[in-house]
């Protein structure tokens, strides 16, 4: 039924566990996987004189974020490939994580978003929000939440 999974990850233990389960799921269903990391956007400057003043600071921040994204994604893609799953790793700057996840799923033609939930409940969930909840609320693509 599902042929292309988007597996967003933030490098946490929970998201790595979800990625391992996504690999199992892909093996069982014959799907391929796109692992995704949302990178922070780094503005050129801020309003009223506050912001980045060194010309190279923005480039260093971007390079560091890309390096961190690769460090998170490459082991997951390698594990999927070792399991016989076609996999790719994509790290993209995003204004908001949930919008980045949904946009990546649409851009790569994924038919399922397979993601972890940190399982916050009560006031913590209310105050902190949840990227998983935001994806569930806004995505038109089915979402499978691993807990």
PDB file of C-alpha atoms in Angstrom:
ATOM      1  CA  UNK A   1       0.000   0.000   0.000  1.00  0.00           C
ATOM      2  CA  UNK A   2       2.689   2.525   0.989  1.00  0.00           C
ATOM      3  CA  UNK A   3       5.626   2.741  -1.388  1.00  0.00           C
ATOM      4  CA  UNK A   4       7.610   5.785  -0.234  1.00  0.00           C
ATOM      5  CA  UNK A   5       8.047   6.793   3.397  1.00  0.00           C
ATOM      6  CA  UNK A   6       9.276  10.118   4.697  1.00  0.00           C
ATOM      7  CA  UNK A   7      10.985   9.544   8.037  1.00  0.00           C
ATOM      8  CA  UNK A   8      11.734  12.854   9.765  1.00  0.00           C
ATOM      9  CA  UNK A   9      14.323  12.733  12.519  1.00  0.00           C
ATOM     10  CA  UNK A  10      15.872  15.128  14.998  1.00  0.00           C
ATOM     11  CA  UNK A  11      18.596  12.718  16.084  1.00  0.00           C
ATOM     12  CA  UNK A  12      16.930  11.916  19.414  1.00  0.00           C
ATOM     13  CA  UNK A  13      16.768   8.371  20.767  1.00  0.00           C
ATOM     14  CA  UNK A  14      13.030   8.277  20.068  1.00  0.00           C
ATOM     15  CA  UNK A  15      13.407   9.366  16.461  1.00  0.00           C
ATOM     16  CA  UNK A  16      16.234   6.842  15.903  1.00  0.00           C
ATOM     17  CA  UNK A  17      13.984   4.106  17.290  1.00  0.00           C
ATOM     18  CA  UNK A  18      11.169   5.248  14.989  1.00  0.00           C
ATOM     19  CA  UNK A  19      13.607   5.179  12.059  1.00  0.00           C
ATOM     20  CA  UNK A  20      14.566   1.590  12.906  1.00  0.00           C
ATOM     21  CA  UNK A  21      10.884   0.643  12.952  1.00  0.00           C
ATOM     22  CA  UNK A  22      10.374   2.476   9.663  1.00  0.00           C
ATOM     23  CA  UNK A  23      13.149   0.366   8.135  1.00  0.00           C
ATOM     24  CA  UNK A  24      11.348  -2.789   9.341  1.00  0.00           C
ATOM     25  CA  UNK A  25       8.062  -1.456   7.973  1.00  0.00           C
ATOM     26  CA  UNK A  26       9.655  -0.612   4.609  1.00  0.00           C
ATOM     27  CA  UNK A  27      11.197  -4.069   4.368  1.00  0.00           C
ATOM     28  CA  UNK A  28       7.810  -5.679   5.044  1.00  0.00           C
ATOM     29  CA  UNK A  29       5.942  -3.491   2.548  1.00  0.00           C
ATOM     30  CA  UNK A  30       8.606  -3.063  -0.137  1.00  0.00           C
ATOM     31  CA  UNK A  31       8.695   0.694   0.353  1.00  0.00           C
ATOM     32  CA  UNK A  32      11.628   3.045  -0.024  1.00  0.00           C
ATOM     33  CA  UNK A  33      12.580   5.687   2.531  1.00  0.00           C
ATOM     34  CA  UNK A  34      13.552   9.332   2.456  1.00  0.00           C
ATOM     35  CA  UNK A  35      15.075  10.291   5.804  1.00  0.00           C
ATOM     36  CA  UNK A  36      14.588  13.982   6.530  1.00  0.00           C
ATOM     37  CA  UNK A  37      16.111  16.521   8.894  1.00  0.00           C
ATOM     38  CA  UNK A  38      14.740  20.048   9.188  1.00  0.00           C
ATOM     39  CA  UNK A  39      17.589  22.539   9.411  1.00  0.00           C
ATOM     40  CA  UNK A  40      17.205  25.987  10.962  1.00  0.00           C
ATOM     41  CA  UNK A  41      16.999  28.942   8.630  1.00  0.00           C
ATOM     42  CA  UNK A  42      19.638  31.560   9.305  1.00  0.00           C
ATOM     43  CA  UNK A  43      18.533  35.082   8.417  1.00  0.00           C
ATOM     44  CA  UNK A  44      20.915  37.570   6.879  1.00  0.00           C
ATOM     45  CA  UNK A  45      20.018  40.109   9.556  1.00  0.00           C
ATOM     46  CA  UNK A  46      17.329  41.114  11.984  1.00  0.00           C
ATOM     47  CA  UNK A  47      15.380  44.321  12.393  1.00  0.00           C
ATOM     48  CA  UNK A  48      16.733  47.456  14.081  1.00  0.00           C
ATOM     49  CA  UNK A  49      20.438  46.706  14.032  1.00  0.00           C
ATOM     50  CA  UNK A  50      20.327  43.324  15.749  1.00  0.00           C
ATOM     51  CA  UNK A  51      21.516  40.295  13.869  1.00  0.00           C
ATOM     52  CA  UNK A  52      24.494  38.825  12.132  1.00  0.00           C
ATOM     53  CA  UNK A  53      27.282  41.324  11.694  1.00  0.00           C
ATOM     54  CA  UNK A  54      30.150  39.117  10.525  1.00  0.00           C
ATOM     55  CA  UNK A  55      29.877  38.300   6.811  1.00  0.00           C
ATOM     56  CA  UNK A  56      31.011  34.706   7.395  1.00  0.00           C
ATOM     57  CA  UNK A  57      28.834  33.945  10.423  1.00  0.00           C
ATOM     58  CA  UNK A  58      25.762  32.981   8.416  1.00  0.00           C
ATOM     59  CA  UNK A  59      27.797  30.698   6.159  1.00  0.00           C
ATOM     60  CA  UNK A  60      29.416  29.012   9.179  1.00  0.00           C
ATOM     61  CA  UNK A  61      26.021  28.489  10.826  1.00  0.00           C
ATOM     62  CA  UNK A  62      24.623  26.966   7.645  1.00  0.00           C
ATOM     63  CA  UNK A  63      27.651  24.704   7.185  1.00  0.00           C
ATOM     64  CA  UNK A  64      27.439  23.539  10.802  1.00  0.00           C
ATOM     65  CA  UNK A  65      23.712  22.774  10.513  1.00  0.00           C
ATOM     66  CA  UNK A  66      24.283  20.843   7.274  1.00  0.00           C
ATOM     67  CA  UNK A  67      27.101  18.857   8.901  1.00  0.00           C
ATOM     68  CA  UNK A  68      24.891  18.024  11.882  1.00  0.00           C
ATOM     69  CA  UNK A  69      22.064  16.998   9.544  1.00  0.00           C
ATOM     70  CA  UNK A  70      24.375  14.655   7.620  1.00  0.00           C
ATOM     71  CA  UNK A  71      25.655  13.176  10.895  1.00  0.00           C
ATOM     72  CA  UNK A  72      22.073  12.344  11.889  1.00  0.00           C
ATOM     73  CA  UNK A  73      20.862  11.125   8.484  1.00  0.00           C
ATOM     74  CA  UNK A  74      23.762   9.199   6.971  1.00  0.00           C
ATOM     75  CA  UNK A  75      23.781   6.350   9.546  1.00  0.00           C
ATOM     76  CA  UNK A  76      20.033   5.897   9.070  1.00  0.00           C
ATOM     77  CA  UNK A  77      20.320   5.762   5.282  1.00  0.00           C
ATOM     78  CA  UNK A  78      23.239   3.325   5.603  1.00  0.00           C
ATOM     79  CA  UNK A  79      21.204   1.076   7.939  1.00  0.00           C
ATOM     80  CA  UNK A  80      18.295   1.071   5.498  1.00  0.00           C
ATOM     81  CA  UNK A  81      20.576   0.289   2.570  1.00  0.00           C
ATOM     82  CA  UNK A  82      22.183  -2.555   4.552  1.00  0.00           C
ATOM     83  CA  UNK A  83      18.670  -3.923   5.128  1.00  0.00           C
ATOM     84  CA  UNK A  84      18.019  -3.883   1.371  1.00  0.00           C
ATOM     85  CA  UNK A  85      15.855  -0.750   1.413  1.00  0.00           C
ATOM     86  CA  UNK A  86      16.291   2.014  -1.155  1.00  0.00           C
ATOM     87  CA  UNK A  87      16.988   5.105   0.931  1.00  0.00           C
ATOM     88  CA  UNK A  88      18.080   8.692   0.615  1.00  0.00           C
ATOM     89  CA  UNK A  89      18.892  11.405   3.136  1.00  0.00           C
ATOM     90  CA  UNK A  90      17.637  14.978   2.796  1.00  0.00           C
ATOM     91  CA  UNK A  91      18.353  17.942   5.069  1.00  0.00           C
ATOM     92  CA  UNK A  92      16.563  21.172   4.221  1.00  0.00           C
ATOM     93  CA  UNK A  93      16.354  24.589   5.912  1.00  0.00           C
ATOM     94  CA  UNK A  94      12.803  25.226   7.131  1.00  0.00           C
ATOM     95  CA  UNK A  95      11.044  28.156   8.748  1.00  0.00           C
ATOM     96  CA  UNK A  96       8.997  25.722  10.848  1.00  0.00           C
ATOM     97  CA  UNK A  97       9.708  22.039  11.359  1.00  0.00           C
ATOM     98  CA  UNK A  98       6.199  20.764  10.702  1.00  0.00           C
ATOM     99  CA  UNK A  99       5.863  22.753   7.472  1.00  0.00           C
ATOM    100  CA  UNK A 100       9.294  21.478   6.396  1.00  0.00           C
ATOM    101  CA  UNK A 101       8.268  17.878   7.018  1.00  0.00           C
ATOM    102  CA  UNK A 102       5.043  18.221   5.055  1.00  0.00           C
ATOM    103  CA  UNK A 103       6.753  20.091   2.203  1.00  0.00           C
ATOM    104  CA  UNK A 104       9.492  17.443   2.010  1.00  0.00           C
ATOM    105  CA  UNK A 105       6.924  14.642   1.883  1.00  0.00           C
ATOM    106  CA  UNK A 106       5.091  16.368  -0.942  1.00  0.00           C
ATOM    107  CA  UNK A 107       8.261  17.331  -2.829  1.00  0.00           C
ATOM    108  CA  UNK A 108       9.651  13.784  -2.733  1.00  0.00           C
ATOM    109  CA  UNK A 109       6.345  12.120  -3.576  1.00  0.00           C
ATOM    110  CA  UNK A 110       6.027  10.278  -0.265  1.00  0.00           C
ATOM    111  CA  UNK A 111       2.756   8.556   0.496  1.00  0.00           C
ATOM    112  CA  UNK A 112       3.325   8.146   4.256  1.00  0.00           C
ATOM    113  CA  UNK A 113       5.062  10.193   6.937  1.00  0.00           C
ATOM    114  CA  UNK A 114       6.459   7.807   9.559  1.00  0.00           C
ATOM    115  CA  UNK A 115       7.540   9.736  12.645  1.00  0.00           C
ATOM    116  CA  UNK A 116       8.161   9.543  16.358  1.00  0.00           C
ATOM    117  CA  UNK A 117       6.155  11.181  19.072  1.00  0.00           C
ATOM    118  CA  UNK A 118       7.833  12.364  22.243  1.00  0.00           C
ATOM    119  CA  UNK A 119       4.584  11.602  24.038  1.00  0.00           C
ATOM    120  CA  UNK A 120       4.168  14.838  25.972  1.00  0.00           C
ATOM    121  CA  UNK A 121       0.850  15.017  27.740  1.00  0.00           C
ATOM    122  CA  UNK A 122      -1.105  17.475  29.785  1.00  0.00           C
ATOM    123  CA  UNK A 123       0.211  20.960  30.385  1.00  0.00           C
ATOM    124  CA  UNK A 124       3.624  20.087  28.871  1.00  0.00           C
ATOM    125  CA  UNK A 125       2.010  19.268  25.544  1.00  0.00           C
ATOM    126  CA  UNK A 126      -0.130  22.375  25.742  1.00  0.00           C
ATOM    127  CA  UNK A 127       2.796  24.698  26.484  1.00  0.00           C
ATOM    128  CA  UNK A 128       5.489  23.080  24.356  1.00  0.00           C
ATOM    129  CA  UNK A 129       3.348  21.979  21.468  1.00  0.00           C
ATOM    130  CA  UNK A 130       4.320  19.016  19.369  1.00  0.00           C
ATOM    131  CA  UNK A 131       5.752  18.922  15.893  1.00  0.00           C
ATOM    132  CA  UNK A 132       4.082  15.527  15.491  1.00  0.00           C
ATOM    133  CA  UNK A 133       0.719  17.027  16.449  1.00  0.00           C
ATOM    134  CA  UNK A 134       1.247  19.893  14.008  1.00  0.00           C
ATOM    135  CA  UNK A 135       2.092  17.442  11.206  1.00  0.00           C
ATOM    136  CA  UNK A 136      -1.006  15.394  12.057  1.00  0.00           C
ATOM    137  CA  UNK A 137      -3.130  18.540  12.003  1.00  0.00           C
ATOM    138  CA  UNK A 138      -1.825  20.014   8.747  1.00  0.00           C
ATOM    139  CA  UNK A 139      -0.772  17.067   6.571  1.00  0.00           C
ATOM    140  CA  UNK A 140      -2.936  15.715   3.795  1.00  0.00           C
ATOM    141  CA  UNK A 141      -0.500  12.790   3.550  1.00  0.00           C
ATOM    142  CA  UNK A 142      -1.170   9.921   5.999  1.00  0.00           C
ATOM    143  CA  UNK A 143       0.977   9.990   9.151  1.00  0.00           C
ATOM    144  CA  UNK A 144       2.015   6.934  11.139  1.00  0.00           C
ATOM    145  CA  UNK A 145       3.159   7.906  14.640  1.00  0.00           C
ATOM    146  CA  UNK A 146       5.563   5.564  16.421  1.00  0.00           C
ATOM    147  CA  UNK A 147       5.583   5.705  20.238  1.00  0.00           C
TER     148      UNK A 147
END
